[in-house]
Amino acid sequence: MTEKLAFNEIYSNYKNLVLKAAHIYVDDLDTAEDITQDTFLALYKDMTEKEIESEKEYSNIKSWLYTTAKHMALNYGKKAARTISADALEGSDVIEEPVSESLESEYFGRIAEEERAELHERIFAALIKKNPRWHEAIMMTGYLEIPTAEAASRLGMSENAFYAMMHRARKWIYKKFGVEYKELNRF
């Protein structure tokens, strides 16, 4: 009984996230709903096989659901492109080229860039709340490309203190956003 309760809780907490992820990649609400259903079916099977009884037993359920929905949507898109190409070949003597990989790559590249930009905005918003000096130091060296010695001088710090501060800032960013960043850069 607890397995069913845990699954229902996970479903109600993340159904909108999974639907949104699927809809981003297939751009069709009906298909996105099917992919959402398939994603949760895969989760249910996984929970049953591993006898998982709570959301806490999954290390990062949100990431797992998003990634699974994304892959299912991408696979759906590839399958649909192959089906369209096969149907076109059967109906004519002219051989048509399948959907261009470069257009698909360009489209997914744009989506990935938008997701990366959104993540960077969230990182900088969180960073300025956590420590404004960290934010200022990273902005100077990372975006304005000011040399480290000059950035340290502007902040009234020695270079060694500046390096230590940057190390702490990067460590905090990695701890808070590392999983999301790795996931975005996986493909």
Coordinates of N, CA and C in Angstrom, one line a residue:
M1 N 0.8 -1.2 0.0 CA 0.0 0.0 0.0 C 0.9 1.3 0.0
T2 N 2.0 1.2 0.7 CA 2.9 2.4 0.7 C 3.5 2.7 -0.6
E3 N 3.7 1.7 -1.4 CA 4.3 1.9 -2.7 C 3.4 2.7 -3.6
K4 N 2.1 2.3 -3.5 CA 1.1 3.0 -4.3 C 0.9 4.5 -3.8
L5 N 1.0 4.7 -2.5 CA 0.9 6.0 -2.0 C 2.1 6.9 -2.4
A6 N 3.3 6.3 -2.4 CA 4.5 7.0 -2.8 C 4.4 7.4 -4.2
F7 N 3.9 6.5 -5.1 CA 3.8 6.8 -6.5 C 2.8 7.9 -6.7
N8 N 1.7 7.8 -6.1 CA 0.7 8.9 -6.2 C 1.2 10.2 -5.8
E9 N 2.0 10.3 -4.7 CA 2.6 11.5 -4.2 C 3.6 12.1 -5.3
I10 N 4.4 11.2 -5.8 CA 5.4 11.6 -6.8 C 4.6 12.1 -8.1
Y11 N 3.6 11.4 -8.5 CA 2.8 11.8 -9.6 C 2.2 13.2 -9.4
S12 N 1.6 13.4 -8.3 CA 0.9 14.7 -8.1 C 2.0 15.8 -8.0
N13 N 3.2 15.5 -7.4 CA 4.2 16.6 -7.3 C 4.9 16.9 -8.6
Y14 N 5.0 16.0 -9.5 CA 5.8 16.2 -10.7 C 5.1 16.0 -12.1
K15 N 3.8 15.8 -12.1 CA 3.1 15.6 -13.4 C 3.2 16.8 -14.3
N16 N 3.1 18.0 -13.8 CA 3.2 19.2 -14.6 C 4.6 19.4 -15.1
L17 N 5.6 19.1 -14.3 CA 7.0 19.2 -14.8 C 7.3 18.2 -16.0
V18 N 6.8 17.0 -15.9 CA 7.0 16.0 -16.9 C 6.2 16.4 -18.2
L19 N 5.0 16.9 -18.0 CA 4.2 17.3 -19.2 C 4.9 18.5 -19.9
K20 N 5.4 19.4 -19.1 CA 6.1 20.6 -19.7 C 7.3 20.2 -20.4
A21 N 8.1 19.3 -19.8 CA 9.3 18.8 -20.5 C 9.0 18.1 -21.8
A22 N 8.0 17.2 -21.8 CA 7.6 16.5 -23.0 C 7.1 17.5 -24.1
H23 N 6.3 18.5 -23.6 CA 5.7 19.4 -24.6 C 6.8 20.3 -25.2
I24 N 7.8 20.6 -24.5 CA 8.9 21.4 -25.1 C 9.5 20.7 -26.3
Y25 N 9.7 19.4 -26.2 CA 10.4 18.6 -27.2 C 9.5 18.1 -28.3
V26 N 8.2 18.0 -28.1 CA 7.3 17.5 -29.2 C 6.4 18.5 -29.7
D27 N 6.2 19.6 -28.9 CA 5.3 20.7 -29.3 C 3.9 20.3 -29.8
D28 N 3.4 19.2 -29.2 CA 2.0 18.8 -29.4 C 1.5 18.3 -28.1
L29 N 0.4 18.9 -27.6 CA 0.0 18.6 -26.2 C -0.5 17.1 -26.1
D30 N -1.2 16.6 -27.1 CA -1.7 15.2 -27.0 C -0.5 14.2 -26.9
T31 N 0.5 14.4 -27.7 CA 1.7 13.6 -27.7 C 2.4 13.8 -26.4
A32 N 2.5 15.0 -25.9 CA 3.2 15.2 -24.6 C 2.5 14.5 -23.5
E33 N 1.1 14.5 -23.5 CA 0.4 13.8 -22.5 C 0.7 12.3 -22.6
D34 N 0.8 11.7 -23.8 CA 1.1 10.3 -23.9 C 2.5 10.0 -23.4
I35 N 3.5 10.9 -23.7 CA 4.8 10.7 -23.2 C 4.9 10.8 -21.7
T36 N 4.1 11.7 -21.1 CA 4.0 11.9 -19.6 C 3.5 10.6 -19.0
Q37 N 2.4 10.0 -19.7 CA 1.9 8.7 -19.2 C 3.0 7.6 -19.2
D38 N 3.7 7.6 -20.3 CA 4.8 6.6 -20.5 C 5.9 6.8 -19.5
T39 N 6.2 8.0 -19.2 CA 7.3 8.3 -18.2 C 6.9 7.8 -16.9
F40 N 5.6 8.1 -16.4 CA 5.2 7.6 -15.1 C 5.0 6.1 -15.1
L41 N 4.7 5.5 -16.2 CA 4.6 4.1 -16.3 C 6.0 3.4 -16.1
A42 N 7.0 4.0 -16.7 CA 8.4 3.6 -16.5 C 8.8 3.7 -15.1
L43 N 8.4 4.8 -14.4 CA 8.7 5.0 -13.0 C 8.1 4.0 -12.2
Y44 N 6.8 3.7 -12.4 CA 6.0 2.7 -11.6 C 6.7 1.3 -11.8
K45 N 7.0 1.0 -13.0 CA 7.7 -0.3 -13.2 C 9.0 -0.4 -12.4
D46 N 9.8 0.7 -12.5 CA 11.0 0.8 -11.8 C 10.8 0.7 -10.2
M47 N 9.8 1.4 -9.8 CA 9.5 1.3 -8.3 C 9.1 -0.1 -7.9
T48 N 8.3 -0.7 -8.7 CA 7.9 -2.1 -8.4 C 9.0 -3.1 -8.4
E49 N 9.9 -3.0 -9.4 CA 11.1 -3.9 -9.5 C 12.0 -3.7 -8.3
K50 N 12.2 -2.5 -7.9 CA 13.2 -2.2 -6.8 C 12.5 -2.1 -5.5
E51 N 11.2 -2.3 -5.4 CA 10.4 -2.2 -4.2 C 10.7 -0.9 -3.4
I52 N 10.6 0.2 -4.2 CA 10.8 1.5 -3.6 C 9.5 1.9 -2.9
E53 N 9.6 2.4 -1.7 CA 8.4 2.8 -1.0 C 8.2 4.3 -0.7
S54 N 9.2 5.1 -1.0 CA 9.0 6.5 -0.8 C 9.9 7.3 -1.8
E55 N 9.5 8.5 -2.0 CA 10.2 9.4 -2.9 C 11.7 9.6 -2.4
K56 N 11.9 9.6 -1.1 CA 13.2 9.8 -0.5 C 14.2 8.7 -0.9
E57 N 13.7 7.6 -1.3 CA 14.6 6.5 -1.7 C 15.3 6.7 -3.1
Y58 N 14.7 7.7 -3.9 CA 15.3 8.0 -5.1 C 16.2 9.2 -4.9
S59 N 17.4 9.2 -5.4 CA 18.4 10.3 -5.1 C 17.9 11.6 -5.7
N60 N 17.4 11.6 -6.9 CA 16.9 12.8 -7.5 C 15.8 12.5 -8.5
I61 N 14.6 12.3 -8.0 CA 13.5 11.9 -8.8 C 13.1 12.9 -9.8
K62 N 13.2 14.2 -9.4 CA 12.9 15.3 -10.4 C 13.7 15.2 -11.6
S63 N 15.0 15.1 -11.4 CA 15.9 15.0 -12.6 C 15.7 13.7 -13.4
W64 N 15.4 12.6 -12.7 CA 15.1 11.3 -13.4 C 13.9 11.5 -14.3
L65 N 12.8 12.1 -13.7 CA 11.6 12.2 -14.5 C 11.8 13.1 -15.7
Y66 N 12.4 14.3 -15.5 CA 12.7 15.2 -16.6 C 13.5 14.6 -17.7
T67 N 14.6 13.9 -17.3 CA 15.4 13.3 -18.3 C 14.7 12.2 -19.0
T68 N 13.9 11.4 -18.4 CA 13.2 10.3 -19.0 C 12.2 10.9 -20.0
A69 N 11.4 11.9 -19.6 CA 10.5 12.5 -20.5 C 11.1 13.1 -21.7
K70 N 12.3 13.8 -21.4 CA 13.0 14.4 -22.5 C 13.5 13.3 -23.6
H71 N 14.0 12.2 -23.1 CA 14.5 11.2 -24.0 C 13.3 10.5 -24.7
M72 N 12.2 10.3 -24.0 CA 11.1 9.7 -24.7 C 10.5 10.6 -25.8
A73 N 10.5 11.9 -25.5 CA 10.1 12.9 -26.5 C 11.0 13.0 -27.7
L74 N 12.3 12.9 -27.4 CA 13.3 13.0 -28.5 C 13.2 11.7 -29.4
N75 N 13.0 10.6 -28.7 CA 12.8 9.3 -29.5 C 11.5 9.3 -30.3
Y76 N 10.5 9.9 -29.7 CA 9.2 10.0 -30.5 C 9.5 10.9 -31.7
G77 N 10.2 12.0 -31.6 CA 10.5 12.8 -32.7 C 11.3 12.1 -33.8
K78 N 12.2 11.3 -33.4 CA 13.0 10.6 -34.4 C 12.2 9.5 -35.1
K79 N 11.4 8.9 -34.3 CA 10.5 7.8 -34.9 C 9.5 8.5 -35.9
A80 N 8.9 9.6 -35.5 CA 8.0 10.3 -36.4 C 8.7 10.7 -37.7
A81 N 9.9 11.2 -37.6 CA 10.6 11.6 -38.8 C 10.9 10.5 -39.7
R82 N 11.2 9.3 -39.2 CA 11.5 8.1 -40.0 C 10.2 7.6 -40.7
T83 N 9.1 7.7 -39.9 CA 7.8 7.3 -40.5 C 7.4 8.2 -41.6
I84 N 7.5 9.5 -41.5 CA 7.2 10.4 -42.5 C 8.0 10.2 -43.8
S85 N 9.3 9.9 -43.6 CA 10.2 9.7 -44.7 C 9.9 8.4 -45.4
A86 N 9.5 7.3 -44.7 CA 9.1 6.1 -45.3 C 7.8 6.2 -46.0
D87 N 6.9 6.9 -45.5 CA 5.6 7.1 -46.2 C 5.8 7.9 -47.4
A88 N 6.7 8.9 -47.4 CA 6.9 9.7 -48.6 C 7.6 8.8 -49.7
L89 N 8.5 7.9 -49.3 CA 9.1 7.1 -50.3 C 8.1 6.1 -51.0
E90 N 7.2 5.6 -50.2 CA 6.3 4.6 -50.8 C 5.3 5.3 -51.8
G91 N 5.0 6.6 -51.6 CA 4.0 7.2 -52.4 C 4.6 7.9 -53.6
S92 N 5.9 7.9 -53.8 CA 6.4 8.6 -55.0 C 7.7 7.9 -55.5
D93 N 8.0 8.3 -56.8 CA 9.2 7.8 -57.4 C 10.4 8.6 -57.0
V94 N 10.1 9.8 -56.5 CA 11.2 10.7 -56.1 C 11.7 10.4 -54.7
I95 N 13.0 10.2 -54.6 CA 13.5 9.9 -53.2 C 13.7 11.2 -52.5
E96 N 13.1 11.4 -51.4 CA 13.2 12.6 -50.6 C 14.2 12.3 -49.5
E97 N 15.0 13.4 -49.2 CA 15.9 13.3 -48.1 C 15.1 13.3 -46.7
P98 N 15.5 12.5 -45.8 CA 14.9 12.6 -44.4 C 15.2 14.0 -43.8
V99 N 14.4 14.3 -42.8 CA 14.6 15.6 -42.1 C 16.1 15.8 -41.8
S100 N 16.5 16.9 -42.1 CA 18.0 17.3 -42.0 C 18.4 17.2 -40.6
E101 N 19.5 16.5 -40.3 CA 20.1 16.4 -39.0 C 20.6 17.7 -38.5
S102 N 21.0 18.6 -39.5 CA 21.5 19.9 -39.1 C 20.4 20.8 -38.6
L103 N 19.2 20.7 -39.2 CA 18.1 21.5 -38.7 C 17.7 21.0 -37.3
E104 N 17.7 19.7 -37.1 CA 17.3 19.1 -35.8 C 18.3 19.5 -34.8
S105 N 19.6 19.4 -35.2 CA 20.7 19.8 -34.2 C 20.6 21.2 -33.9
E106 N 20.3 22.1 -34.9 CA 20.2 23.5 -34.7 C 19.1 23.8 -33.7
Y107 N 17.9 23.1 -33.9 CA 16.8 23.3 -33.1 C 17.1 23.0 -31.6
F108 N 17.6 21.8 -31.4 CA 17.9 21.3 -30.1 C 19.1 22.1 -29.5
G109 N 19.9 22.6 -30.3 CA 21.0 23.5 -29.8 C 20.5 24.8 -29.3
R110 N 19.5 25.3 -30.0 CA 18.8 26.6 -29.5 C 18.1 26.3 -28.2
I111 N 17.4 25.2 -28.1 CA 16.7 24.9 -26.8 C 17.7 24.7 -25.7
A112 N 18.8 24.0 -26.0 CA 19.8 23.9 -24.9 C 20.4 25.2 -24.5
E113 N 20.6 26.1 -25.5 CA 21.2 27.4 -25.1 C 20.2 28.2 -24.3
E114 N 18.9 28.1 -24.6 CA 17.9 28.8 -23.8 C 17.9 28.3 -22.4
E115 N 18.0 26.9 -22.3 CA 18.0 26.3 -21.0 C 19.2 26.7 -20.2
R116 N 20.4 26.8 -20.9 CA 21.6 27.2 -20.2 C 21.5 28.6 -19.8
A117 N 21.0 29.5 -20.6 CA 20.8 30.9 -20.2 C 19.9 31.1 -19.0
E118 N 18.8 30.3 -19.0 CA 17.9 30.4 -17.9 C 18.6 29.9 -16.6
L119 N 19.4 28.8 -16.7 CA 20.1 28.3 -15.6 C 21.2 29.3 -15.1
H120 N 21.9 30.0 -16.0 CA 22.8 31.0 -15.6 C 22.2 32.1 -14.9
E121 N 21.0 32.5 -15.4 CA 20.3 33.6 -14.7 C 19.9 33.2 -13.2
R122 N 19.5 31.9 -13.1 CA 19.1 31.5 -11.7 C 20.4 31.4 -10.9
I123 N 21.5 31.0 -11.4 CA 22.7 30.9 -10.7 C 23.1 32.3 -10.2
F124 N 23.1 33.3 -11.1 CA 23.5 34.6 -10.7 C 22.5 35.2 -9.7
A125 N 21.2 35.0 -9.9 CA 20.3 35.5 -8.9 C 20.5 34.9 -7.5
A126 N 20.8 33.6 -7.5 CA 21.1 32.9 -6.2 C 22.4 33.4 -5.6
L127 N 23.4 33.6 -6.5 CA 24.7 34.0 -6.1 C 24.7 35.4 -5.4
I128 N 23.9 36.3 -6.0 CA 23.9 37.7 -5.5 C 23.2 37.7 -4.1
K129 N 22.2 36.8 -3.9 CA 21.6 36.7 -2.6 C 22.5 36.0 -1.6
K130 N 23.3 35.0 -2.0 CA 24.2 34.3 -1.1 C 25.3 35.2 -0.7
N131 N 26.0 35.9 -1.7 CA 27.1 36.7 -1.3 C 27.4 37.7 -2.5
P132 N 27.0 39.0 -2.3 CA 27.2 39.9 -3.4 C 28.6 40.1 -3.9
R133 N 29.6 39.9 -3.0 CA 31.0 40.0 -3.4 C 31.4 38.8 -4.4
W134 N 30.9 37.6 -4.1 CA 31.1 36.5 -5.0 C 30.5 36.8 -6.4
H135 N 29.3 37.4 -6.4 CA 28.7 37.7 -7.7 C 29.5 38.7 -8.4
E136 N 30.0 39.8 -7.7 CA 30.8 40.8 -8.4 C 32.1 40.3 -8.9
A137 N 32.7 39.4 -8.1 CA 34.0 38.8 -8.5 C 33.8 37.9 -9.8
I138 N 32.8 37.1 -9.8 CA 32.6 36.2 -10.9 C 32.2 37.1 -12.2
M139 N 31.4 38.1 -12.0 CA 31.0 39.0 -13.1 C 32.3 39.6 -13.7
M140 N 33.1 40.1 -12.9 CA 34.3 40.8 -13.4 C 35.2 39.8 -14.1
T141 N 35.5 38.7 -13.6 CA 36.5 37.8 -14.2 C 35.8 36.9 -15.3
G142 N 34.6 36.5 -15.1 CA 33.9 35.6 -16.1 C 33.3 36.3 -17.3
Y143 N 32.6 37.4 -17.0 CA 31.9 38.1 -18.1 C 32.6 39.3 -18.6
L144 N 33.1 40.1 -17.8 CA 33.8 41.3 -18.2 C 35.3 41.0 -18.6
E145 N 35.8 39.8 -18.3 CA 37.1 39.4 -18.6 C 38.2 40.3 -18.1
I146 N 38.0 40.8 -16.9 CA 39.0 41.6 -16.2 C 40.0 40.7 -15.6
P147 N 41.3 41.0 -15.8 CA 42.3 40.1 -15.2 C 42.2 40.0 -13.7
T148 N 42.6 38.9 -13.2 CA 42.4 38.5 -11.7 C 43.0 39.6 -10.8
A149 N 44.2 40.0 -11.2 CA 44.9 41.0 -10.3 C 44.1 42.3 -10.2
E150 N 43.6 42.7 -11.4 CA 42.8 44.0 -11.4 C 41.5 43.8 -10.6
A151 N 40.8 42.7 -10.8 CA 39.6 42.4 -10.1 C 39.8 42.4 -8.6
A152 N 40.9 41.7 -8.2 CA 41.2 41.7 -6.7 C 41.5 43.1 -6.2
S153 N 42.2 43.9 -7.0 CA 42.5 45.3 -6.6 C 41.2 46.1 -6.5
R154 N 40.3 46.0 -7.4 CA 39.0 46.7 -7.4 C 38.2 46.3 -6.2
L155 N 38.3 45.1 -5.7 CA 37.6 44.6 -4.5 C 38.3 44.9 -3.3
G156 N 39.6 45.4 -3.4 CA 40.4 45.7 -2.2 C 40.9 44.5 -1.5
M157 N 41.3 43.5 -2.3 CA 41.8 42.2 -1.8 C 43.1 41.9 -2.4
S158 N 43.8 41.0 -1.7 CA 45.0 40.5 -2.3 C 44.6 39.4 -3.3
E159 N 45.5 39.1 -4.2 CA 45.2 38.0 -5.2 C 44.9 36.7 -4.5
N160 N 45.7 36.3 -3.5 CA 45.4 35.1 -2.8 C 44.1 35.0 -2.2
A161 N 43.7 36.1 -1.5 CA 42.3 36.2 -0.9 C 41.3 36.1 -2.0
F162 N 41.5 36.7 -3.1 CA 40.6 36.7 -4.2 C 40.4 35.3 -4.8
Y163 N 41.5 34.6 -4.9 CA 41.5 33.2 -5.4 C 40.7 32.3 -4.4
A164 N 40.9 32.5 -3.1 CA 40.2 31.7 -2.1 C 38.7 32.0 -2.2
M165 N 38.4 33.3 -2.3 CA 37.0 33.7 -2.4 C 36.3 33.0 -3.7
M166 N 37.0 33.1 -4.8 CA 36.5 32.5 -6.0 C 36.3 31.0 -5.9
H167 N 37.3 30.4 -5.2 CA 37.2 28.9 -5.0 C 35.9 28.6 -4.2
R168 N 35.7 29.3 -3.1 CA 34.5 29.1 -2.3 C 33.2 29.4 -3.1
A169 N 33.2 30.4 -3.9 CA 32.0 30.7 -4.7 C 31.7 29.6 -5.7
R170 N 32.8 29.1 -6.4 CA 32.6 28.0 -7.4 C 32.2 26.7 -6.7
K171 N 32.7 26.5 -5.5 CA 32.3 25.3 -4.8 C 30.8 25.3 -4.4
W172 N 30.4 26.5 -4.0 CA 29.0 26.7 -3.6 C 28.1 26.5 -4.9
I173 N 28.5 27.1 -6.0 CA 27.7 27.0 -7.2 C 27.6 25.5 -7.7
Y174 N 28.7 24.8 -7.6 CA 28.8 23.4 -8.0 C 27.8 22.6 -7.1
K175 N 27.9 22.9 -5.8 CA 27.1 22.1 -4.9 C 25.6 22.3 -5.1
K176 N 25.2 23.6 -5.4 CA 23.8 23.9 -5.6 C 23.3 23.6 -7.0
F177 N 24.1 23.8 -8.0 CA 23.6 23.7 -9.4 C 24.3 22.7 -10.2
G178 N 25.3 22.0 -9.7 CA 26.1 21.1 -10.5 C 25.3 20.0 -11.2
V179 N 24.4 19.4 -10.6 CA 23.6 18.3 -11.3 C 22.8 18.9 -12.5
E180 N 22.2 20.0 -12.3 CA 21.5 20.6 -13.4 C 22.4 21.0 -14.5
Y181 N 23.5 21.6 -14.2 CA 24.5 22.0 -15.2 C 25.0 20.8 -16.0
K182 N 25.4 19.7 -15.3 CA 25.8 18.5 -16.0 C 24.8 18.0 -16.9
E183 N 23.5 17.9 -16.5 CA 22.4 17.4 -17.3 C 22.3 18.2 -18.5
L184 N 22.4 19.5 -18.4 CA 22.2 20.4 -19.6 C 23.3 20.2 -20.6
N185 N 24.5 19.9 -20.1 CA 25.7 19.7 -21.0 C 26.0 18.3 -21.4
R186 N 25.1 17.4 -21.1 CA 25.2 16.0 -21.4 C 25.1 15.7 -22.9
F187 N 24.3 16.5 -23.5 CA 24.0 16.2 -25.0 C 24.6 17.2 -25.9

